[in-house]
Coordinates of C-alpha atoms and ligand atoms in Angstrom, one line a residue:
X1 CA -10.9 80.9 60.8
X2 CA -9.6 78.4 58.2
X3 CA -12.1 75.7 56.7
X4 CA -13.7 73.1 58.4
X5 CA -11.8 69.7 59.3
X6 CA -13.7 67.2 57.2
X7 CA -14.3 63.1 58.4
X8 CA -15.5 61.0 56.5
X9 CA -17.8 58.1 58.6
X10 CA -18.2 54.8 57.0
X11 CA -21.9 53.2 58.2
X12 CA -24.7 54.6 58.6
X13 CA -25.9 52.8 61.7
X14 CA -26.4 54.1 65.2
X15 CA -22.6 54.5 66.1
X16 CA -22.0 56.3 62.4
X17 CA -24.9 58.4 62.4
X18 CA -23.8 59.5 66.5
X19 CA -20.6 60.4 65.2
X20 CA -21.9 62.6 62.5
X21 CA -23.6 64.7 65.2
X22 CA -20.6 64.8 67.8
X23 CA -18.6 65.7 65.0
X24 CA -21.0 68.7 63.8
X25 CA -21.4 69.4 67.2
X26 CA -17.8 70.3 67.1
X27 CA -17.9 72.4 64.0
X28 CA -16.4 69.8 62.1
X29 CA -18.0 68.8 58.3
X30 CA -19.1 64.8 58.3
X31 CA -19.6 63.0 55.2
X32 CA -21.2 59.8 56.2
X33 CA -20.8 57.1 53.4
X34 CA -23.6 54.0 53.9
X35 CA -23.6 51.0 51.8
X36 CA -27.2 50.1 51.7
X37 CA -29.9 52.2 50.1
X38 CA -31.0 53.0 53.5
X39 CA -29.5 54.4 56.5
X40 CA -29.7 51.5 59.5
X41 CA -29.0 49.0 56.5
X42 CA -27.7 46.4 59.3
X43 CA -30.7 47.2 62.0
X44 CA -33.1 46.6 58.8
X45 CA -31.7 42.9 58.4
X46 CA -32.7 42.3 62.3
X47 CA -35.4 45.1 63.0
X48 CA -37.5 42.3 64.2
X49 CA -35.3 41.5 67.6
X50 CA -36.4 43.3 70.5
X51 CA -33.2 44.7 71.9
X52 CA -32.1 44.3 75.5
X53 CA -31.0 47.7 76.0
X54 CA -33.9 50.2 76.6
X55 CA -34.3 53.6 75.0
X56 CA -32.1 55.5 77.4
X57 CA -29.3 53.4 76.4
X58 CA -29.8 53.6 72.5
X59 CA -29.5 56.9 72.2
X60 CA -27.3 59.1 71.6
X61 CA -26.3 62.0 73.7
X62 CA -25.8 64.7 70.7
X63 CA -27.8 62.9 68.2
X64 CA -31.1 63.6 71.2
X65 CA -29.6 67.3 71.0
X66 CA -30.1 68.0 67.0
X67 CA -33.3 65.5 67.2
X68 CA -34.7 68.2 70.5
X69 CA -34.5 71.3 67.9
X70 CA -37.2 69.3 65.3
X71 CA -39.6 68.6 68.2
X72 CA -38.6 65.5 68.0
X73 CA -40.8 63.0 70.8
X74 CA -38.6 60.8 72.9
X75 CA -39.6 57.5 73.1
X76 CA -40.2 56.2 77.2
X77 CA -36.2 55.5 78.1
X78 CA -37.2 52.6 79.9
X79 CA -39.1 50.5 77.4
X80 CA -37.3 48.3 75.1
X81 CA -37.3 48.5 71.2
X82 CA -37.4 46.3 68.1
X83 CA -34.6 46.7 65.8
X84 CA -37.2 48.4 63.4
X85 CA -38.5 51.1 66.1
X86 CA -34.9 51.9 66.2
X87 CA -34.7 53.3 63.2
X88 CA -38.7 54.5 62.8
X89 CA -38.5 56.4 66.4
X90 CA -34.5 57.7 66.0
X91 CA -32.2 57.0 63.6
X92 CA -34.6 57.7 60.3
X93 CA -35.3 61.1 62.4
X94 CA -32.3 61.9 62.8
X95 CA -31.2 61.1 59.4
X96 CA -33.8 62.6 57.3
X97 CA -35.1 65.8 59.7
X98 CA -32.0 67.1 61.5
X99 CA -28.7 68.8 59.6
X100 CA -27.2 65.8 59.2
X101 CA -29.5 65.2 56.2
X102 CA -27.3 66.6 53.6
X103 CA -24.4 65.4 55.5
X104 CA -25.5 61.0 54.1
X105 CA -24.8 59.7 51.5
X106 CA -27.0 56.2 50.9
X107 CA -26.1 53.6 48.3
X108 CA -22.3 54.7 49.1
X109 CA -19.9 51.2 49.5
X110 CA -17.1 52.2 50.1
X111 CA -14.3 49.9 48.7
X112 CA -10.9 51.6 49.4
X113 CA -8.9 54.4 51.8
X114 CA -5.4 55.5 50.9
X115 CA -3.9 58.9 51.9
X116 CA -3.4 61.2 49.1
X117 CA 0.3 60.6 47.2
X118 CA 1.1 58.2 49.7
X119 CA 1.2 54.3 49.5
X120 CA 1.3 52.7 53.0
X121 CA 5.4 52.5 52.7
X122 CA 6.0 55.9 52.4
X123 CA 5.9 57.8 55.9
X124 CA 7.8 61.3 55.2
X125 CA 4.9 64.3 55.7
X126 CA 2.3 61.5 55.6
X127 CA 0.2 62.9 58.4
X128 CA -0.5 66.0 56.8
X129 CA -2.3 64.3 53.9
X130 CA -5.7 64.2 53.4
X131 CA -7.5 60.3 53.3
X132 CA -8.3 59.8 50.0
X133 CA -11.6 57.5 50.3
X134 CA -13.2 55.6 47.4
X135 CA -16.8 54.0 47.2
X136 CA -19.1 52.8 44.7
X137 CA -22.4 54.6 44.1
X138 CA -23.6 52.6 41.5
X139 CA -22.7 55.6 39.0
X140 CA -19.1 53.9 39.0
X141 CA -16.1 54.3 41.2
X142 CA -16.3 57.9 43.0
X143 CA -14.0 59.5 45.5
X144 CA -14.2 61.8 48.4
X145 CA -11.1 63.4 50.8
X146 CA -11.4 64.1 54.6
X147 CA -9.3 65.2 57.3
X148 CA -10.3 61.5 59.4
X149 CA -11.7 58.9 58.8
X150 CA -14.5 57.1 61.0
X151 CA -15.0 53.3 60.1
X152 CA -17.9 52.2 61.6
X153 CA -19.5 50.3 59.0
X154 CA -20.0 47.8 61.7
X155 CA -19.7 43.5 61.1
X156 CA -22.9 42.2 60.2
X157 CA -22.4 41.2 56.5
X158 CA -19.3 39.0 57.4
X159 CA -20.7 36.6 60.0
X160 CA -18.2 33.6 61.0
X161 CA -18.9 30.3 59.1
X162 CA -20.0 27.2 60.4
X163 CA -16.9 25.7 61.1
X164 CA -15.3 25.4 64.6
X165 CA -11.7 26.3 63.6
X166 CA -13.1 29.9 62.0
X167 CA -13.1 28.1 58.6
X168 CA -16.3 27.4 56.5
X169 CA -16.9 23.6 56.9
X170 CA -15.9 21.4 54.4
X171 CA -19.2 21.4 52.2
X172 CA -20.6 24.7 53.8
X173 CA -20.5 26.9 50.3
X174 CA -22.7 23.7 48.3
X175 CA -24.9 23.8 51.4
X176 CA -26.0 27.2 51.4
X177 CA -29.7 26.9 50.6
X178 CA -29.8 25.6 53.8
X179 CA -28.2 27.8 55.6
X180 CA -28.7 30.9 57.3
X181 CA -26.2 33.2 59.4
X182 CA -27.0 35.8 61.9
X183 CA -30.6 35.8 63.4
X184 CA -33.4 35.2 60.6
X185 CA -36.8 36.1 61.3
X186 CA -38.3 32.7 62.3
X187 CA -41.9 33.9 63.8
X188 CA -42.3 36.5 60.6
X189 CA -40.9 36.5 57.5
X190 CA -39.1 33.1 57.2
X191 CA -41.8 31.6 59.4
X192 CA -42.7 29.2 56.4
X193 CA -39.2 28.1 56.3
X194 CA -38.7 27.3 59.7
X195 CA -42.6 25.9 60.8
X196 CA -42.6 22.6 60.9
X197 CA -39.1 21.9 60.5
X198 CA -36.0 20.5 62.6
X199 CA -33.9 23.5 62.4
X200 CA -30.0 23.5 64.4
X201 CA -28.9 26.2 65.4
X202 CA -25.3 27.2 66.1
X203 CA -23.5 28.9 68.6
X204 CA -23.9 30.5 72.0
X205 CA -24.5 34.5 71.9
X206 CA -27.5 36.2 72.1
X207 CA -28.3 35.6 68.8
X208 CA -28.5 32.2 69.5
X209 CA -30.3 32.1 72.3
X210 CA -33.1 34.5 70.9
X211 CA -33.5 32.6 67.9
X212 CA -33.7 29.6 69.7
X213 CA -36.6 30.9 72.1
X214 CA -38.6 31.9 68.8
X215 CA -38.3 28.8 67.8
X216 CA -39.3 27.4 70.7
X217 CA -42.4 29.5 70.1
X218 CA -43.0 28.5 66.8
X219 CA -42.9 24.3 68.0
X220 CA -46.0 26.0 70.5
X221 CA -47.9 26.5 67.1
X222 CA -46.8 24.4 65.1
X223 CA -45.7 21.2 66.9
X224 CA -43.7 19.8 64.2
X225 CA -40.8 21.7 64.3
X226 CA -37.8 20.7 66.4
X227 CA -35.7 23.1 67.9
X228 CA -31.6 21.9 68.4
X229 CA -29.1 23.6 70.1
X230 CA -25.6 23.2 68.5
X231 CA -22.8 24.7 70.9
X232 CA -18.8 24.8 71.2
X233 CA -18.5 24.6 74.4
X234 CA -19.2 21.6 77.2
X235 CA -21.2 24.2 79.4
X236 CA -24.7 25.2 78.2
X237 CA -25.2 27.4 81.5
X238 CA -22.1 29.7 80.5
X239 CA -24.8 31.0 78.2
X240 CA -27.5 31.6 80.8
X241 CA -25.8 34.7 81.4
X242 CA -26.2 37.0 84.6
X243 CA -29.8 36.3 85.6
X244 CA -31.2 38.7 88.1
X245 CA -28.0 40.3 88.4
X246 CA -27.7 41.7 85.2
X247 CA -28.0 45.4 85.1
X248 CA -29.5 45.1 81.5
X249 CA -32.9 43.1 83.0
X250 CA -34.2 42.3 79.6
X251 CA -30.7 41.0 79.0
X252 CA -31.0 38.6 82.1
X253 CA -34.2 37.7 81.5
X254 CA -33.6 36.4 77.8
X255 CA -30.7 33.8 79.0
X256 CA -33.1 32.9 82.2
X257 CA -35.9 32.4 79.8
X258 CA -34.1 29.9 77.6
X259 CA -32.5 27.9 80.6
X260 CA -36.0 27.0 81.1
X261 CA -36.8 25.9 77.9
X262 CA -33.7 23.8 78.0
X263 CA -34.3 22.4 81.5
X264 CA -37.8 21.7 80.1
X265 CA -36.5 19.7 77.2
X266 CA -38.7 22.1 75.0
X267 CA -34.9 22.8 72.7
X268 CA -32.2 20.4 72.8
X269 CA -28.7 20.6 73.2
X270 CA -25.5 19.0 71.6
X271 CA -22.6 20.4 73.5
X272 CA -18.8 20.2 72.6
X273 CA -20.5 19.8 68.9
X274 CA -17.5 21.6 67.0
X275 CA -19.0 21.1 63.4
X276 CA -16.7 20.2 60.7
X277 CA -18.8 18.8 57.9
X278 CA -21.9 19.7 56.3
X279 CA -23.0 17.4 53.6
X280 CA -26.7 17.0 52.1
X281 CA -28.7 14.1 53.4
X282 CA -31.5 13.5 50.5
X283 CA -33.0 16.6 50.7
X284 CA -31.8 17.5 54.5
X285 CA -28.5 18.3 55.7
X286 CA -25.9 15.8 57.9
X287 CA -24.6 18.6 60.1
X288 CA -21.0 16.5 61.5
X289 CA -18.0 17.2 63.7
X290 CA -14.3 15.3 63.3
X291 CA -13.0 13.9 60.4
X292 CA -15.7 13.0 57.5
X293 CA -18.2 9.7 58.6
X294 CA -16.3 9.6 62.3
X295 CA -17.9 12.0 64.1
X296 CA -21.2 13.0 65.7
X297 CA -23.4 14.1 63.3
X298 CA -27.3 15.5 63.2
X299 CA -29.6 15.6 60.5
X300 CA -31.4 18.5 60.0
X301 CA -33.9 20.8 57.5
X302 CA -31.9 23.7 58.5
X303 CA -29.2 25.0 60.0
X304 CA -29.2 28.7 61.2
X305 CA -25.3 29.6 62.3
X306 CA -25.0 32.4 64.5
X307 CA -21.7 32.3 65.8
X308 CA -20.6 35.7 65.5
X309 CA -19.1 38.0 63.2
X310 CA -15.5 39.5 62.4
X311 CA -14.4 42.4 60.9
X312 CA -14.2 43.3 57.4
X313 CA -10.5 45.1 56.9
X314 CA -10.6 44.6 53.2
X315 CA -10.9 48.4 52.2
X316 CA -8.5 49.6 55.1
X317 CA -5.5 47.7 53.9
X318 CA -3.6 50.5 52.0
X319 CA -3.6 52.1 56.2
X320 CA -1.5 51.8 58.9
X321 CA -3.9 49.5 60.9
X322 CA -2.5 47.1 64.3
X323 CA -5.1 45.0 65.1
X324 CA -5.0 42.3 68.1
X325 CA -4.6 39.2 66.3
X326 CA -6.7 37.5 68.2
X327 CA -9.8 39.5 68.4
X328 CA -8.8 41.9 65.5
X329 CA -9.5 45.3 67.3
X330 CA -7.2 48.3 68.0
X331 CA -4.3 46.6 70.5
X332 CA -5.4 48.8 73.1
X333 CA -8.8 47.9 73.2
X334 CA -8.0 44.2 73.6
X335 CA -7.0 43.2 77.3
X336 CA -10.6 44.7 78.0
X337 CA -12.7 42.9 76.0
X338 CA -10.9 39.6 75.7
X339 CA -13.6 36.7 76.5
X340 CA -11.1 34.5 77.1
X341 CA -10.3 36.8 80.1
X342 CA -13.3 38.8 81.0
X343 CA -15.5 35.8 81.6
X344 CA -18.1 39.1 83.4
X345 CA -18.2 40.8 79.8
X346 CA -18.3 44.4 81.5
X347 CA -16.5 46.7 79.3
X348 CA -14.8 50.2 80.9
X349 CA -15.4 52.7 78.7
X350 CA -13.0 54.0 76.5
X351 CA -12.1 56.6 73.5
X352 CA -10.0 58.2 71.0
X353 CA -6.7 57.1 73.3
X354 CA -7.5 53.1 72.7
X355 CA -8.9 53.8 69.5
X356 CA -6.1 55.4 68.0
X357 CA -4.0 53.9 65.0
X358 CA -0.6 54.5 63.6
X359 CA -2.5 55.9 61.0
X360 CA -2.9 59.5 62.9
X361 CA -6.5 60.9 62.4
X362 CA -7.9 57.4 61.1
X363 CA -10.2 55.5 64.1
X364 CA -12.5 52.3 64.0
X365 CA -15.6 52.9 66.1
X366 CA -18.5 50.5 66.9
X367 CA -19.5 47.2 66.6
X368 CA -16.5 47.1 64.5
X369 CA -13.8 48.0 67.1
X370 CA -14.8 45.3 69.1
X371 CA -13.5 43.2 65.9
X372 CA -14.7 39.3 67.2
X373 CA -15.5 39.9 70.4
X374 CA -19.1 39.6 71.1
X375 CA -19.9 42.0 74.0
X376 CA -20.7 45.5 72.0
X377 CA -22.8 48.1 73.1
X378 CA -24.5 50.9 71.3
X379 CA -24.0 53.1 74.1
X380 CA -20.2 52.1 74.2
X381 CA -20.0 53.6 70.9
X382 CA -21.2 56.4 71.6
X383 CA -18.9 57.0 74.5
X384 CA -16.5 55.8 71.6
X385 CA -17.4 58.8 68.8
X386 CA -17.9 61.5 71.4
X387 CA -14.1 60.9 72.8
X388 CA -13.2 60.6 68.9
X389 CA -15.0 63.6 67.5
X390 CA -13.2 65.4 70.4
X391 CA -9.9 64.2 69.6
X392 CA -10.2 65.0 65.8
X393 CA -11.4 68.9 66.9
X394 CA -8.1 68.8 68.7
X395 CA -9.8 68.8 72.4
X396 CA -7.7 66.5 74.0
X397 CA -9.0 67.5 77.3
X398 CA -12.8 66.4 76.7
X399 CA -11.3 63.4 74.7
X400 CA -9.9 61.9 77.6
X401 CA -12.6 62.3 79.6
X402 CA -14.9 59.5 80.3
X403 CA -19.0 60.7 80.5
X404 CA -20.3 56.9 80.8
X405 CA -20.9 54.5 83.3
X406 CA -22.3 51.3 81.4
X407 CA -24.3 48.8 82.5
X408 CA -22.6 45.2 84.5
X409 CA -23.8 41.8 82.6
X410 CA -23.8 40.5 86.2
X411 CA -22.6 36.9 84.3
X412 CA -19.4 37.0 87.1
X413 CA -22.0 37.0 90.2
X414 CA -23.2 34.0 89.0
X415 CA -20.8 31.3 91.1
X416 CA -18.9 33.8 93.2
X417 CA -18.2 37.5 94.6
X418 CA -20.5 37.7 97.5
X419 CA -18.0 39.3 99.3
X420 CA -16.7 43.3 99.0
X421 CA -14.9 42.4 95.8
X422 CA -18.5 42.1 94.1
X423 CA -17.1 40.9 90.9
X424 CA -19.3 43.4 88.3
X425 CA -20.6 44.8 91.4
X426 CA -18.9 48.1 90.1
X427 CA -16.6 49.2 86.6
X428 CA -12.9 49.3 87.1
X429 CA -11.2 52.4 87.5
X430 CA -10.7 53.9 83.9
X431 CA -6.6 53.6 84.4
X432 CA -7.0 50.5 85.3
X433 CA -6.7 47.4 83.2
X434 CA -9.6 45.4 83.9
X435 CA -13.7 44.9 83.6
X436 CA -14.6 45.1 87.5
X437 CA -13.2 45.6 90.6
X438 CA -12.3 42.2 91.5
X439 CA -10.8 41.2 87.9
X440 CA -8.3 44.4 88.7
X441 CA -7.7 43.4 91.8
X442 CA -6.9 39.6 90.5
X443 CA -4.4 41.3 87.7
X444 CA -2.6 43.5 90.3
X445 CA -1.8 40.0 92.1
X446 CA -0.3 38.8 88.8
X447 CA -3.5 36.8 88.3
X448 CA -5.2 36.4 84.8
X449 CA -8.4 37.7 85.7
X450 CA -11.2 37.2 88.1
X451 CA -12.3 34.4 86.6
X452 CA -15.4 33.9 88.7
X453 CA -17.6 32.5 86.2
X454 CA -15.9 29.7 85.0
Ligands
LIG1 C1 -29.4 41.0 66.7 C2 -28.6 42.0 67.4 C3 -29.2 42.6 68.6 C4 -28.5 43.6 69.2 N1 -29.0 44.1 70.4 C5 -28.4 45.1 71.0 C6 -29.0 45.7 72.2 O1 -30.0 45.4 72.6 N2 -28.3 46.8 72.8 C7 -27.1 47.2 72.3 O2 -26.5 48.1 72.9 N3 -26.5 46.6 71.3 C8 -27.1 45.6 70.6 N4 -26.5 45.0 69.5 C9 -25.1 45.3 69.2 C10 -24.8 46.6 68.4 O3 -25.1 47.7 69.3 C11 -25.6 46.7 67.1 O4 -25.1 45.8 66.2 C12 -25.4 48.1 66.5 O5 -26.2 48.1 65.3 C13 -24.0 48.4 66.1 O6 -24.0 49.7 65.5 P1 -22.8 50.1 64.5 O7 -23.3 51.5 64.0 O8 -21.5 50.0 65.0 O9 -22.9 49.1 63.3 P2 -24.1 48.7 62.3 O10 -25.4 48.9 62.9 O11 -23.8 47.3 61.8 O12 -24.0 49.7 61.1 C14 -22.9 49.7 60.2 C15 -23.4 50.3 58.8 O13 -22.2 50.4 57.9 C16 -22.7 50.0 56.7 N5 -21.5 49.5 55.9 C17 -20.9 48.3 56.0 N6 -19.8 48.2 55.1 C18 -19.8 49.4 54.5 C19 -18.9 50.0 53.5 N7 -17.9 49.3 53.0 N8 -19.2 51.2 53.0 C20 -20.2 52.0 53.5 N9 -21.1 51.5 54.5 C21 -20.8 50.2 55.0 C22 -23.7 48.9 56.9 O14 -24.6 48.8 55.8 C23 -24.4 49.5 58.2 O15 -25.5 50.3 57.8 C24 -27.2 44.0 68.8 C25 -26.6 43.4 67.6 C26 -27.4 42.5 66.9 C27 -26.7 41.9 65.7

């Protein structure tokens, strides 16, 4: 037997750390490179969110395998985790007391990935040399090889800006004391920034919407602070989401539980507000859309932008990478998690075949494949790195296979589909192009898509 294929994994989070174990599962050597001193860096930054996935959809399949052989307890599958018992009940487990201890390498940024000898233009033999990977360790600039490479180093550290056309708003780099992207910590941590303030808050995602609701809270105990709701978009019930009917019911509940703070008046709502300007205001901030002075504006302590994230393909340029370029994920993976097409945000699962890049043997994975688009589950990823991991071992039969049924937002049942269609009422078939069975059926006629929320 000759030596073991090596793959190098970028991130440490859940979908990194899964593929370490499908991939030593396979007899394969992973060399997981993380950024932060921690594994779960990412989780860390939002380990106070409860997720609305239980624990028998955050973890994963292999990883529960190596974390059996430690006597590892299982959390209940069907109770729902913080961010931080994420990483207290599995992932700091499974990184610290299973083989894949010696396998992670913390404090590891890695900054490029080139294939030995050969610049990108060069394509004679290039397959057959190794990925040549370097990362910081804060003893300088190091470098490891590997058979494959893994990125799944995830998109939380480059959230989109403020601006509605993708660009920071004029005035958003002088504002930034005032700013905060992603989903800070209102009711903890940053609880005396927020108390007692009127804090925007931007965009329509989860994110938003459950750091809105703390907000909300936070007005119940301290009655000062003013909760606004900035959003793109001229519907504030497209983020409602599925209700009832979503599969995920922590998931539904969360969008049915901010409808009624809206309806209540308890947050309130600016729609089509697509900011352009941010400019201070004394010592608050004039939050403004259309040209300087001309638009709407709102004047605010804080602004808290959570408007999603994008990829960082920075150390991956020297590769052979196609990316959508809309949604900057592998081409494949695009017509089936557009959201301008899949208003239901069910995802079919899919593996190494999507995945794939012109660069053989190099795959994104996780929250990063999904590039912009904002539907990503954990237990997608999974699905992802077990199809990869197989791939790389050079079964092509298990990499085809798919082992995973995921669960329907039920945002398409909404306004339509109470007929045999059921739009989300079941996945697609895998070989066929679509998120449900009535958005396939729609594209066989030559339609866009179901279209059934809208
Ligand atoms: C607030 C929030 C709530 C969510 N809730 C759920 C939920 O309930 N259910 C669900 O299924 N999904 C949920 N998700 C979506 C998704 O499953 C999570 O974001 C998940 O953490 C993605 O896992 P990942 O491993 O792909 O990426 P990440 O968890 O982001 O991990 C990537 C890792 O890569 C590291 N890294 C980054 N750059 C580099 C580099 N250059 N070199 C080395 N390392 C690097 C990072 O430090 C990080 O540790 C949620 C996401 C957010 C933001």
């Amino acid at each position: 037997m000759g030596e073991a294929k090596t793959v190098a994994i970028i991130g440490a989070g859940p979908v990194g750390l899964a593929a370490a174990a499908h991939a030593l599962e396979r007899g394969l050597e992973p060399i997981v490179l993380e950024a932060g001193s921690n594994i779960g860096h990412s989780v860390r930054q939002w380990g106070h969110v409860q997720l609305f996935s239980p624990w028998d959809y955050n973890i994963d399949r292999a990883a529960a395998r190596l974390l059996a052989a430690t006597g590892w307890n299982a959390p209940d599958p069907e109770r729902y985790p913080t961010g931080n018992e994420l990483l207290e009940r599995y992932l700091e487990p499974l990184a610290t007391k299973t083989a894949l201890a010696t396998h992670i390498h913390t404090s590891s940024r890695v900054t490029d990935i080139s294939r030995v000898g050969f610049d990108k233009l060069m394509t004679g033999g290039r397959e057959a040399a190794p990925f040549e990977i370097r990362y910081q360790n804060g003893q300088g600039a190091k470098t490891v090889r590997a058979d494959a490479v893994i990125d799944a180093s995830g998109t939380w550290h480059s959230p989109n800006p403020a601006g509605a056309n993708g660009l920071r708003a004029i005035g958003e780099k002088q504002a930034a004391e005032r700013i905060a992207y992603g989903m800070p910590d209102v009711l903890g941590k940053e609880r005396a920034r927020y108390a007692g303030k009127t804090v925007a808050v931007l965009g329509a995602g989860h994110s938003a919407i459950g750091t809105l609701i703390d907000l909300a809270k936070l007005a119940t105990q301290q009655p000062e602070t003013r909760p606004i709701w900035l959003l793109r978009g001229n519907d504030p019930a497209k983020a409602f989401g599925g209700g009832a009917n979503d599969k995920l019911a922590a998931r539904g509940e969360l969008g049915a539980a901010f409808a009624a703070l809206v309806a209540a008046d308890r947050i309130k709502v600016k729609s089509e507000f697509r900011v352009s300007h941010l400019a201070p205001d004394g010592p608050r901030l004039n939050v403004g859309t259309g040209a300087a002075g001309c638009g709407r504006h709102v004047v605010v302590d804080e602004l808290i932008v959570a408007t999603g994230f994008r990829p960082d393909l920075d150390f991956v340029r020297e590769l052979r990478i196609a990316l959508d370029p809309s949604i900057e994920c592998p081409v494949a993976l695009a017509p089936l998690i557009d959201p301008n097409e899949h208003s239901c945000g069910t995802v079919r699962p899919h593996g190494a075949r999507e995945l794939a890049q012109a660069e053989p043997g190099f795959y994104f994975a996780g929250m990063k494949s999904y590039g912009r688009a904002p539907t990503f589950l954990m237990l997608t990823g999974y699905e992802q790195v077990r199809s990869i991991a197989a791939a790389i071992a050079g079964d092509r039969a298990a990499a085809e296979r798919v082992e995973l049924v995921l669960p329907e937002t039920g945002a398409c049942n909404r306004s339509a589909a109470s007929d045999a269609d059921q739009c989300c009422g079941g996945p697609a078939l895998s070989a066929v192009d679509g998120c449900c069975v009535a958005d396939a059926n729609a594209k066989q006629q030559g339609k866009t898509g179901c279209g059934c929320a809208s």
